[in-house]
């Protein structure tokens, strides 16, 4: 009798924990900002010169200036027409939404930049780990991505195109699929 009660309590606890976890996952996936778009989300810088500010407005000081259009950034917060972004290095600040684009790009394994020579991210002909290698990308190389299937992203850089493992880039969430 005692073991039946314990087993029932254990089963109930496991079911409760599983449902709480799935509710949290669903909530995280459903989070939307005032714009109605999901938060967080990846975008790119539209302009060659973008001021990163310490607050949401032109009255706030500029803490950094980006000098490369097409750089992927992550929008983590929205306020009016300002977006709080984070770059691949973890730097955060505010940018006017007019300086951001919905185009997608990524950076090849920025966390591996300090690993030394001989570390690469493989760009493959097909979305399979056994597919032939089209190019070897050094960590930190920027690529444009046209679609992701949750495991692989179609990528292009300097005339080379193919598929890169989604887990080896910064610019698409794990499991994220889009066309």
Short mmCIF file of N, CA and C in Angstrom, two decimals:
data_model
loop_
_atom_site.label_atom_id
_atom_site.label_comp_id
_atom_site.label_asym_id
_atom_site.label_seq_id
_atom_site.Cartn_x
_atom_site.Cartn_y
_atom_site.Cartn_z
N UNK A 1 0.83 -1.19 0.00
CA UNK A 1 0.00 0.00 0.00
C UNK A 1 0.87 1.26 0.00
N UNK A 2 1.87 1.25 0.88
CA UNK A 2 2.76 2.41 1.01
C UNK A 2 3.51 2.65 -0.31
N UNK A 3 3.98 1.57 -0.95
CA UNK A 3 4.72 1.73 -2.20
C UNK A 3 3.81 2.24 -3.32
N UNK A 4 2.50 1.84 -3.31
CA UNK A 4 1.57 2.35 -4.31
C UNK A 4 1.37 3.85 -4.15
N UNK A 5 1.25 4.30 -2.91
CA UNK A 5 1.08 5.72 -2.64
C UNK A 5 2.32 6.49 -3.07
N UNK A 6 3.50 5.96 -2.73
CA UNK A 6 4.75 6.61 -3.12
C UNK A 6 4.89 6.67 -4.64
N UNK A 7 4.55 5.57 -5.32
CA UNK A 7 4.62 5.55 -6.78
C UNK A 7 3.64 6.55 -7.39
N UNK A 8 2.44 6.63 -6.82
CA UNK A 8 1.45 7.59 -7.32
C UNK A 8 1.92 9.02 -7.12
N UNK A 9 2.50 9.31 -5.94
CA UNK A 9 3.03 10.65 -5.66
C UNK A 9 4.18 10.99 -6.60
N UNK A 10 5.05 10.01 -6.84
CA UNK A 10 6.18 10.22 -7.73
C UNK A 10 5.69 10.48 -9.16
N UNK A 11 4.73 9.71 -9.62
CA UNK A 11 4.19 9.89 -10.97
C UNK A 11 3.54 11.26 -11.10
N UNK A 12 2.81 11.69 -10.06
CA UNK A 12 2.18 13.00 -10.07
C UNK A 12 3.22 14.11 -10.10
N UNK A 13 4.27 13.95 -9.31
CA UNK A 13 5.35 14.95 -9.28
C UNK A 13 6.04 15.06 -10.63
N UNK A 14 6.30 13.92 -11.28
CA UNK A 14 6.95 13.93 -12.59
C UNK A 14 6.04 14.60 -13.62
N UNK A 15 4.76 14.27 -13.59
CA UNK A 15 3.81 14.86 -14.54
C UNK A 15 3.71 16.37 -14.33
N UNK A 16 3.67 16.80 -13.08
CA UNK A 16 3.60 18.22 -12.77
C UNK A 16 4.85 18.94 -13.25
N UNK A 17 6.03 18.37 -12.99
CA UNK A 17 7.29 18.98 -13.42
C UNK A 17 7.35 19.07 -14.94
N UNK A 18 6.91 18.04 -15.63
CA UNK A 18 6.92 18.04 -17.10
C UNK A 18 5.98 19.11 -17.64
N UNK A 19 4.79 19.25 -17.03
CA UNK A 19 3.85 20.24 -17.53
C UNK A 19 4.34 21.66 -17.26
N UNK A 20 4.98 21.89 -16.12
CA UNK A 20 5.54 23.21 -15.83
C UNK A 20 6.64 23.54 -16.82
N UNK A 21 7.50 22.58 -17.12
CA UNK A 21 8.58 22.79 -18.08
C UNK A 21 8.05 23.11 -19.46
N UNK A 22 7.00 22.41 -19.90
CA UNK A 22 6.46 22.66 -21.22
C UNK A 22 5.73 24.00 -21.27
N UNK A 23 5.10 24.40 -20.18
CA UNK A 23 4.45 25.71 -20.13
C UNK A 23 5.51 26.80 -20.22
N UNK A 24 6.63 26.65 -19.48
CA UNK A 24 7.70 27.65 -19.54
C UNK A 24 8.28 27.72 -20.94
N UNK A 25 8.48 26.57 -21.60
CA UNK A 25 9.02 26.55 -22.96
C UNK A 25 8.06 27.25 -23.91
N UNK A 26 6.76 26.93 -23.80
CA UNK A 26 5.77 27.55 -24.67
C UNK A 26 5.70 29.05 -24.42
N UNK A 27 5.80 29.46 -23.15
CA UNK A 27 5.78 30.89 -22.82
C UNK A 27 6.98 31.59 -23.42
N UNK A 28 8.15 30.97 -23.32
CA UNK A 28 9.37 31.58 -23.87
C UNK A 28 9.24 31.72 -25.38
N UNK A 29 8.62 30.75 -26.04
CA UNK A 29 8.47 30.80 -27.48
C UNK A 29 7.41 31.83 -27.89
N UNK A 30 6.45 32.11 -27.01
CA UNK A 30 5.34 32.99 -27.35
C UNK A 30 5.58 34.43 -26.93
N UNK A 31 6.71 34.74 -26.29
CA UNK A 31 6.97 36.10 -25.82
C UNK A 31 7.04 37.05 -27.01
N UNK A 32 6.24 38.10 -26.94
CA UNK A 32 6.24 39.09 -28.01
C UNK A 32 6.42 40.47 -27.42
N UNK A 33 7.10 41.31 -28.17
CA UNK A 33 7.31 42.69 -27.76
C UNK A 33 6.14 43.55 -28.18
N UNK A 34 6.19 44.85 -27.86
CA UNK A 34 5.12 45.77 -28.26
C UNK A 34 4.89 45.81 -29.77
N UNK A 35 5.92 45.48 -30.55
CA UNK A 35 5.79 45.47 -32.01
C UNK A 35 4.95 44.29 -32.50
N UNK A 36 4.71 43.30 -31.62
CA UNK A 36 4.01 42.09 -32.00
C UNK A 36 4.93 41.01 -32.53
N UNK A 37 6.22 41.33 -32.63
CA UNK A 37 7.21 40.36 -33.10
C UNK A 37 7.82 39.63 -31.91
N UNK A 38 8.34 38.42 -32.13
CA UNK A 38 8.89 37.64 -31.02
C UNK A 38 10.13 38.28 -30.39
N UNK A 39 10.26 38.06 -29.10
CA UNK A 39 11.46 38.48 -28.35
C UNK A 39 11.99 37.26 -27.63
N UNK A 40 13.26 37.01 -27.67
CA UNK A 40 14.27 37.68 -28.50
C UNK A 40 14.17 37.21 -29.94
N UNK A 41 14.85 37.93 -30.85
CA UNK A 41 14.92 37.54 -32.25
C UNK A 41 16.19 38.11 -32.86
N UNK A 42 16.65 37.47 -33.91
CA UNK A 42 17.85 37.93 -34.61
C UNK A 42 17.49 38.81 -35.80
N UNK A 43 18.26 39.86 -36.01
CA UNK A 43 18.14 40.77 -37.15
C UNK A 43 19.57 41.15 -37.55
N UNK A 44 19.69 42.07 -38.49
CA UNK A 44 21.00 42.58 -38.88
C UNK A 44 21.00 44.10 -38.87
N UNK A 45 22.19 44.67 -38.82
CA UNK A 45 22.33 46.12 -38.90
C UNK A 45 22.16 46.53 -40.36
N UNK A 46 21.32 47.53 -40.59
CA UNK A 46 21.01 47.98 -41.94
C UNK A 46 22.04 48.98 -42.46
N UNK A 47 22.60 49.76 -41.59
CA UNK A 47 23.49 50.85 -41.98
C UNK A 47 24.95 50.52 -41.69
N UNK A 48 25.85 51.21 -42.39
CA UNK A 48 27.29 51.02 -42.17
C UNK A 48 27.74 51.68 -40.86
N UNK A 49 27.00 52.68 -40.41
CA UNK A 49 27.33 53.36 -39.14
C UNK A 49 26.10 53.34 -38.25
N UNK A 50 26.22 52.63 -37.13
CA UNK A 50 25.10 52.49 -36.19
C UNK A 50 25.60 52.82 -34.79
N UNK A 51 24.97 53.82 -34.17
CA UNK A 51 25.31 54.18 -32.79
C UNK A 51 24.59 53.24 -31.83
N UNK A 52 25.34 52.70 -30.90
CA UNK A 52 24.78 51.90 -29.81
C UNK A 52 24.71 52.83 -28.61
N UNK A 53 23.52 53.04 -28.09
CA UNK A 53 23.31 54.00 -27.00
C UNK A 53 23.04 53.28 -25.67
N UNK A 54 23.28 54.01 -24.57
CA UNK A 54 23.08 53.42 -23.24
C UNK A 54 21.61 53.43 -22.82
N UNK A 55 20.77 54.12 -23.58
CA UNK A 55 19.34 54.16 -23.30
C UNK A 55 18.55 54.34 -24.57
N UNK A 56 17.22 54.21 -24.51
CA UNK A 56 16.36 54.27 -25.69
C UNK A 56 15.99 55.69 -26.11
N UNK A 57 16.92 56.41 -26.71
CA UNK A 57 16.67 57.76 -27.20
C UNK A 57 17.95 58.46 -27.58
N UNK A 58 17.82 59.51 -28.39
CA UNK A 58 19.01 60.24 -28.83
C UNK A 58 19.61 61.09 -27.72
N UNK A 59 18.90 61.27 -26.62
CA UNK A 59 19.44 62.01 -25.48
C UNK A 59 20.46 61.18 -24.70
N UNK A 60 20.48 59.87 -24.93
CA UNK A 60 21.41 58.99 -24.22
C UNK A 60 22.75 58.94 -24.95
N UNK A 61 23.81 58.78 -24.18
CA UNK A 61 25.16 58.75 -24.73
C UNK A 61 25.39 57.54 -25.63
N UNK A 62 26.27 57.73 -26.60
CA UNK A 62 26.68 56.64 -27.48
C UNK A 62 27.80 55.88 -26.78
N UNK A 63 27.62 54.57 -26.63
CA UNK A 63 28.65 53.77 -25.97
C UNK A 63 29.53 53.03 -26.98
N UNK A 64 29.06 52.89 -28.21
CA UNK A 64 29.80 52.14 -29.21
C UNK A 64 29.26 52.52 -30.58
N UNK A 65 30.09 52.41 -31.62
CA UNK A 65 29.61 52.63 -32.98
C UNK A 65 29.99 51.42 -33.83
N UNK A 66 28.98 50.81 -34.44
CA UNK A 66 29.21 49.70 -35.36
C UNK A 66 29.49 50.29 -36.74
N UNK A 67 30.44 49.71 -37.45
CA UNK A 67 30.84 50.22 -38.75
C UNK A 67 30.68 49.19 -39.86
N UNK A 68 29.81 48.21 -39.67
CA UNK A 68 29.62 47.14 -40.65
C UNK A 68 28.14 46.85 -40.82
N UNK A 69 27.62 47.09 -41.99
CA UNK A 69 26.23 46.72 -42.24
C UNK A 69 26.14 45.21 -42.41
N UNK A 70 24.97 44.66 -42.12
CA UNK A 70 24.76 43.22 -42.24
C UNK A 70 25.18 42.42 -41.03
N UNK A 71 25.73 43.08 -40.00
CA UNK A 71 26.17 42.37 -38.80
C UNK A 71 24.95 41.83 -38.04
N UNK A 72 24.98 40.54 -37.67
CA UNK A 72 23.84 40.00 -36.92
C UNK A 72 23.84 40.49 -35.48
N UNK A 73 22.65 40.83 -34.99
CA UNK A 73 22.45 41.22 -33.60
C UNK A 73 21.15 40.58 -33.12
N UNK A 74 21.00 40.50 -31.83
CA UNK A 74 19.81 39.91 -31.23
C UNK A 74 19.00 41.00 -30.54
N UNK A 75 17.75 41.16 -30.91
CA UNK A 75 16.86 42.11 -30.21
C UNK A 75 16.36 41.41 -28.95
N UNK A 76 16.61 42.05 -27.79
CA UNK A 76 16.20 41.44 -26.53
C UNK A 76 15.13 42.25 -25.80
N UNK A 77 14.87 43.48 -26.27
CA UNK A 77 13.86 44.32 -25.62
C UNK A 77 13.41 45.39 -26.61
N UNK A 78 12.17 45.87 -26.45
CA UNK A 78 11.64 46.93 -27.29
C UNK A 78 11.07 48.04 -26.41
N UNK A 79 11.28 49.27 -26.86
CA UNK A 79 10.67 50.42 -26.21
C UNK A 79 10.40 51.46 -27.30
N UNK A 80 9.13 51.72 -27.57
CA UNK A 80 8.74 52.65 -28.61
C UNK A 80 9.42 52.23 -29.92
N UNK A 81 10.19 53.12 -30.57
CA UNK A 81 10.87 52.73 -31.81
C UNK A 81 12.35 52.42 -31.57
N UNK A 82 12.68 52.04 -30.34
CA UNK A 82 14.05 51.66 -29.96
C UNK A 82 14.11 50.18 -29.63
N UNK A 83 15.22 49.58 -29.97
CA UNK A 83 15.43 48.15 -29.72
C UNK A 83 16.72 47.96 -28.93
N UNK A 84 16.60 47.21 -27.84
CA UNK A 84 17.80 46.85 -27.08
C UNK A 84 18.38 45.62 -27.75
N UNK A 85 19.64 45.71 -28.15
CA UNK A 85 20.26 44.62 -28.88
C UNK A 85 21.46 44.08 -28.12
N UNK A 86 21.85 42.87 -28.53
CA UNK A 86 23.07 42.24 -28.00
C UNK A 86 23.83 41.71 -29.21
N UNK A 87 25.15 41.93 -29.23
CA UNK A 87 25.95 41.39 -30.33
C UNK A 87 26.59 40.07 -29.92
N UNK A 88 27.34 39.48 -30.82
CA UNK A 88 27.95 38.17 -30.58
C UNK A 88 28.95 38.17 -29.43
N UNK A 89 29.50 39.34 -29.11
CA UNK A 89 30.44 39.45 -28.00
C UNK A 89 29.74 39.68 -26.66
N UNK A 90 28.41 39.86 -26.69
CA UNK A 90 27.65 40.08 -25.47
C UNK A 90 27.42 41.54 -25.14
N UNK A 91 27.91 42.46 -25.97
CA UNK A 91 27.71 43.89 -25.75
C UNK A 91 26.24 44.23 -25.99
N UNK A 92 25.66 45.00 -25.06
CA UNK A 92 24.26 45.37 -25.17
C UNK A 92 24.09 46.88 -25.19
N UNK A 93 23.04 47.33 -25.86
CA UNK A 93 22.71 48.74 -25.91
C UNK A 93 21.48 48.95 -26.76
N UNK A 94 21.13 50.22 -26.99
CA UNK A 94 19.90 50.57 -27.68
C UNK A 94 20.20 51.16 -29.05
N UNK A 95 19.36 50.76 -30.04
CA UNK A 95 19.49 51.20 -31.42
C UNK A 95 18.10 51.54 -31.94
N UNK A 96 18.01 52.58 -32.77
CA UNK A 96 16.74 52.92 -33.37
C UNK A 96 16.35 51.82 -34.37
N UNK A 97 15.07 51.46 -34.37
CA UNK A 97 14.60 50.36 -35.21
C UNK A 97 14.85 50.60 -36.70
N UNK A 98 14.92 51.87 -37.12
CA UNK A 98 15.13 52.17 -38.55
C UNK A 98 16.52 51.74 -39.03
N UNK A 99 17.42 51.44 -38.10
CA UNK A 99 18.78 51.01 -38.45
C UNK A 99 18.93 49.49 -38.47
N UNK A 100 17.80 48.78 -38.31
CA UNK A 100 17.82 47.31 -38.27
C UNK A 100 17.05 46.73 -39.45
N UNK A 101 17.46 45.56 -39.88
CA UNK A 101 16.84 44.87 -41.01
C UNK A 101 16.42 43.47 -40.61
N UNK A 102 15.37 42.97 -41.22
CA UNK A 102 14.92 41.61 -40.98
C UNK A 102 15.76 40.56 -41.69
N UNK A 103 16.72 41.00 -42.50
CA UNK A 103 17.62 40.05 -43.17
C UNK A 103 18.36 39.24 -42.12
N UNK A 104 18.71 38.01 -42.46
CA UNK A 104 19.39 37.16 -41.49
C UNK A 104 20.84 36.94 -41.88
N UNK A 105 21.69 36.95 -40.88
CA UNK A 105 23.12 36.67 -41.04
C UNK A 105 23.56 35.96 -39.77
N UNK A 106 24.76 35.46 -39.79
CA UNK A 106 25.29 34.76 -38.62
C UNK A 106 26.80 34.93 -38.58
N UNK A 107 27.36 34.56 -37.47
CA UNK A 107 28.81 34.55 -37.29
C UNK A 107 29.22 33.13 -36.97
N UNK A 108 30.22 32.65 -37.69
CA UNK A 108 30.70 31.29 -37.48
C UNK A 108 31.40 31.20 -36.13
N UNK A 109 30.87 30.40 -35.25
CA UNK A 109 31.44 30.05 -33.94
C UNK A 109 32.30 31.13 -33.29
N UNK A 110 31.73 32.28 -32.94
CA UNK A 110 32.55 33.34 -32.33
C UNK A 110 33.19 32.92 -31.01
N UNK A 111 32.60 31.95 -30.34
CA UNK A 111 33.14 31.45 -29.07
C UNK A 111 34.42 30.65 -29.27
N UNK A 112 34.78 30.35 -30.52
CA UNK A 112 35.98 29.56 -30.79
C UNK A 112 37.14 30.42 -31.31
N UNK A 113 36.97 31.75 -31.33
CA UNK A 113 38.02 32.65 -31.85
C UNK A 113 39.34 32.51 -31.13
N UNK A 114 39.29 32.21 -29.87
CA UNK A 114 40.52 32.14 -29.06
C UNK A 114 41.11 30.74 -29.01
N UNK A 115 40.57 29.81 -29.76
CA UNK A 115 41.03 28.42 -29.71
C UNK A 115 42.31 28.18 -30.52
N UNK A 116 42.77 29.19 -31.25
CA UNK A 116 44.02 29.05 -32.01
C UNK A 116 43.79 28.67 -33.45
N UNK A 117 44.90 28.41 -34.14
CA UNK A 117 44.86 28.05 -35.57
C UNK A 117 44.32 26.64 -35.76
N UNK A 118 43.80 26.38 -36.93
CA UNK A 118 43.34 25.04 -37.27
C UNK A 118 41.94 24.71 -36.79
N UNK A 119 41.22 25.70 -36.26
CA UNK A 119 39.84 25.48 -35.82
C UNK A 119 38.92 26.10 -36.88
N UNK A 120 38.03 25.29 -37.43
CA UNK A 120 37.16 25.75 -38.50
C UNK A 120 35.73 25.27 -38.31
N UNK A 121 34.82 25.97 -38.99
CA UNK A 121 33.43 25.55 -39.12
C UNK A 121 33.27 25.14 -40.57
N UNK A 122 32.78 23.94 -40.80
CA UNK A 122 32.67 23.42 -42.16
C UNK A 122 31.38 23.89 -42.83
N UNK A 123 31.53 24.42 -44.03
CA UNK A 123 30.41 24.74 -44.90
C UNK A 123 30.29 23.55 -45.85
N UNK A 124 29.15 22.86 -45.82
CA UNK A 124 28.99 21.60 -46.56
C UNK A 124 28.04 21.76 -47.75
N UNK A 125 28.21 20.89 -48.73
CA UNK A 125 27.41 20.93 -49.95
C UNK A 125 25.93 20.65 -49.66
N UNK A 126 25.67 19.78 -48.72
CA UNK A 126 24.30 19.42 -48.35
C UNK A 126 24.16 19.50 -46.83
N UNK A 127 22.92 19.46 -46.36
CA UNK A 127 22.62 19.56 -44.93
C UNK A 127 22.79 18.20 -44.25
N UNK A 128 24.01 17.68 -44.31
CA UNK A 128 24.33 16.39 -43.69
C UNK A 128 25.77 16.41 -43.21
N UNK A 129 26.04 15.81 -42.06
CA UNK A 129 27.41 15.82 -41.55
C UNK A 129 28.40 15.07 -42.43
N UNK A 130 27.91 14.17 -43.29
CA UNK A 130 28.79 13.41 -44.17
C UNK A 130 28.98 14.07 -45.54
N UNK A 131 28.28 15.16 -45.80
CA UNK A 131 28.37 15.84 -47.11
C UNK A 131 29.76 16.44 -47.29
N UNK A 132 30.14 16.60 -48.53
CA UNK A 132 31.47 17.15 -48.83
C UNK A 132 31.58 18.60 -48.35
N UNK A 133 32.79 18.98 -47.99
CA UNK A 133 33.07 20.32 -47.47
C UNK A 133 33.32 21.27 -48.64
N UNK A 134 32.55 22.36 -48.67
CA UNK A 134 32.68 23.39 -49.70
C UNK A 134 33.73 24.41 -49.28
N UNK A 135 33.74 24.77 -47.99
CA UNK A 135 34.69 25.75 -47.47
C UNK A 135 34.88 25.53 -45.97
N UNK A 136 36.03 25.94 -45.48
CA UNK A 136 36.31 25.91 -44.05
C UNK A 136 36.30 27.36 -43.57
N UNK A 137 35.39 27.66 -42.66
CA UNK A 137 35.21 29.03 -42.16
C UNK A 137 35.95 29.21 -40.85
N UNK A 138 36.74 30.26 -40.77
CA UNK A 138 37.41 30.58 -39.50
C UNK A 138 36.37 31.12 -38.53
N UNK A 139 36.52 30.85 -37.25
CA UNK A 139 35.61 31.42 -36.25
C UNK A 139 35.59 32.95 -36.36
N UNK A 140 34.39 33.52 -36.33
CA UNK A 140 34.24 34.96 -36.45
C UNK A 140 33.87 35.43 -37.83
N UNK A 141 33.91 34.55 -38.83
CA UNK A 141 33.54 34.92 -40.19
C UNK A 141 32.04 35.15 -40.26
N UNK A 142 31.64 36.24 -40.93
CA UNK A 142 30.23 36.56 -41.07
C UNK A 142 29.68 35.87 -42.32
N UNK A 143 28.49 35.29 -42.19
CA UNK A 143 27.83 34.62 -43.29
C UNK A 143 26.39 35.12 -43.39
N UNK A 144 25.83 35.10 -44.58
CA UNK A 144 24.40 35.38 -44.72
C UNK A 144 23.69 34.03 -44.70
N UNK A 145 22.54 34.02 -44.09
CA UNK A 145 21.76 32.78 -44.04
C UNK A 145 20.39 33.03 -44.64
N UNK A 146 20.00 32.12 -45.51
CA UNK A 146 18.72 32.26 -46.20
C UNK A 146 17.61 31.45 -45.58
N UNK A 147 17.97 30.32 -44.98
CA UNK A 147 16.98 29.47 -44.34
C UNK A 147 17.67 28.55 -43.35
N UNK A 148 16.90 28.10 -42.37
CA UNK A 148 17.39 27.12 -41.40
C UNK A 148 16.29 26.08 -41.22
N UNK A 149 16.68 24.83 -41.01
CA UNK A 149 15.67 23.77 -40.83
C UNK A 149 15.62 23.26 -39.39
N UNK A 150 16.34 23.91 -38.48
CA UNK A 150 16.37 23.47 -37.09
C UNK A 150 17.69 22.82 -36.73
N UNK A 151 18.37 22.25 -37.72
CA UNK A 151 19.68 21.63 -37.52
C UNK A 151 20.76 22.24 -38.40
N UNK A 152 20.37 22.69 -39.59
CA UNK A 152 21.30 23.22 -40.58
C UNK A 152 20.77 24.54 -41.14
N UNK A 153 21.70 25.41 -41.55
CA UNK A 153 21.31 26.67 -42.19
C UNK A 153 22.01 26.78 -43.54
N UNK A 154 21.26 27.22 -44.55
CA UNK A 154 21.85 27.50 -45.86
C UNK A 154 22.60 28.81 -45.73
N UNK A 155 23.87 28.79 -46.06
CA UNK A 155 24.73 29.95 -45.82
C UNK A 155 25.53 30.32 -47.06
N UNK A 156 25.96 31.57 -47.09
CA UNK A 156 26.79 32.07 -48.18
C UNK A 156 27.79 33.07 -47.63
N UNK A 157 29.01 32.99 -48.14
CA UNK A 157 30.04 33.95 -47.78
C UNK A 157 31.11 33.98 -48.86
N UNK A 158 31.51 35.14 -49.27
CA UNK A 158 32.58 35.32 -50.26
C UNK A 158 32.48 34.36 -51.44
N UNK A 159 31.31 34.21 -52.01
CA UNK A 159 31.13 33.39 -53.19
C UNK A 159 30.93 31.91 -52.92
N UNK A 160 31.14 31.45 -51.72
CA UNK A 160 30.92 30.04 -51.38
C UNK A 160 29.54 29.91 -50.74
N UNK A 161 28.82 28.87 -51.12
CA UNK A 161 27.51 28.65 -50.51
C UNK A 161 27.36 27.17 -50.18
N UNK A 162 26.56 26.91 -49.17
CA UNK A 162 26.33 25.55 -48.73
C UNK A 162 25.54 25.55 -47.44
N UNK A 163 25.76 24.52 -46.64
CA UNK A 163 25.03 24.35 -45.38
C UNK A 163 26.00 24.29 -44.22
N UNK A 164 25.63 24.95 -43.13
CA UNK A 164 26.44 24.96 -41.92
C UNK A 164 25.58 24.45 -40.76
N UNK A 165 26.20 23.69 -39.87
CA UNK A 165 25.46 23.19 -38.71
C UNK A 165 24.98 24.37 -37.87
N UNK A 166 23.72 24.37 -37.53
CA UNK A 166 23.11 25.46 -36.78
C UNK A 166 23.78 25.64 -35.42
N UNK A 167 24.29 24.58 -34.85
CA UNK A 167 24.94 24.64 -33.54
C UNK A 167 26.31 25.32 -33.60
N UNK A 168 26.82 25.58 -34.81
CA UNK A 168 28.15 26.16 -34.96
C UNK A 168 28.12 27.63 -35.40
N UNK A 169 26.93 28.26 -35.29
CA UNK A 169 26.83 29.67 -35.66
C UNK A 169 26.11 30.46 -34.57
N UNK A 170 26.35 31.77 -34.57
CA UNK A 170 25.61 32.70 -33.72
C UNK A 170 24.80 33.57 -34.68
N UNK A 171 23.48 33.42 -34.61
CA UNK A 171 22.60 34.16 -35.50
C UNK A 171 21.31 33.42 -35.78
N UNK A 172 21.19 32.20 -35.27
CA UNK A 172 19.96 31.40 -35.36
C UNK A 172 19.87 30.59 -34.08
N UNK A 173 18.69 30.52 -33.52
CA UNK A 173 18.50 29.79 -32.27
C UNK A 173 18.51 28.28 -32.51
N UNK A 174 18.92 27.51 -31.52
CA UNK A 174 18.87 26.05 -31.66
C UNK A 174 17.43 25.60 -31.95
N UNK A 175 17.25 24.81 -32.98
CA UNK A 175 15.94 24.32 -33.34
C UNK A 175 15.08 25.29 -34.14
N UNK A 176 15.55 26.52 -34.35
CA UNK A 176 14.77 27.50 -35.10
C UNK A 176 14.74 27.12 -36.59
N UNK A 177 13.54 27.18 -37.18
CA UNK A 177 13.40 26.89 -38.60
C UNK A 177 12.71 28.08 -39.27
N UNK A 178 13.23 28.49 -40.42
CA UNK A 178 12.63 29.57 -41.20
C UNK A 178 13.10 29.48 -42.64
N UNK A 179 12.36 30.12 -43.54
CA UNK A 179 12.74 30.21 -44.95
C UNK A 179 12.72 31.63 -45.39
#
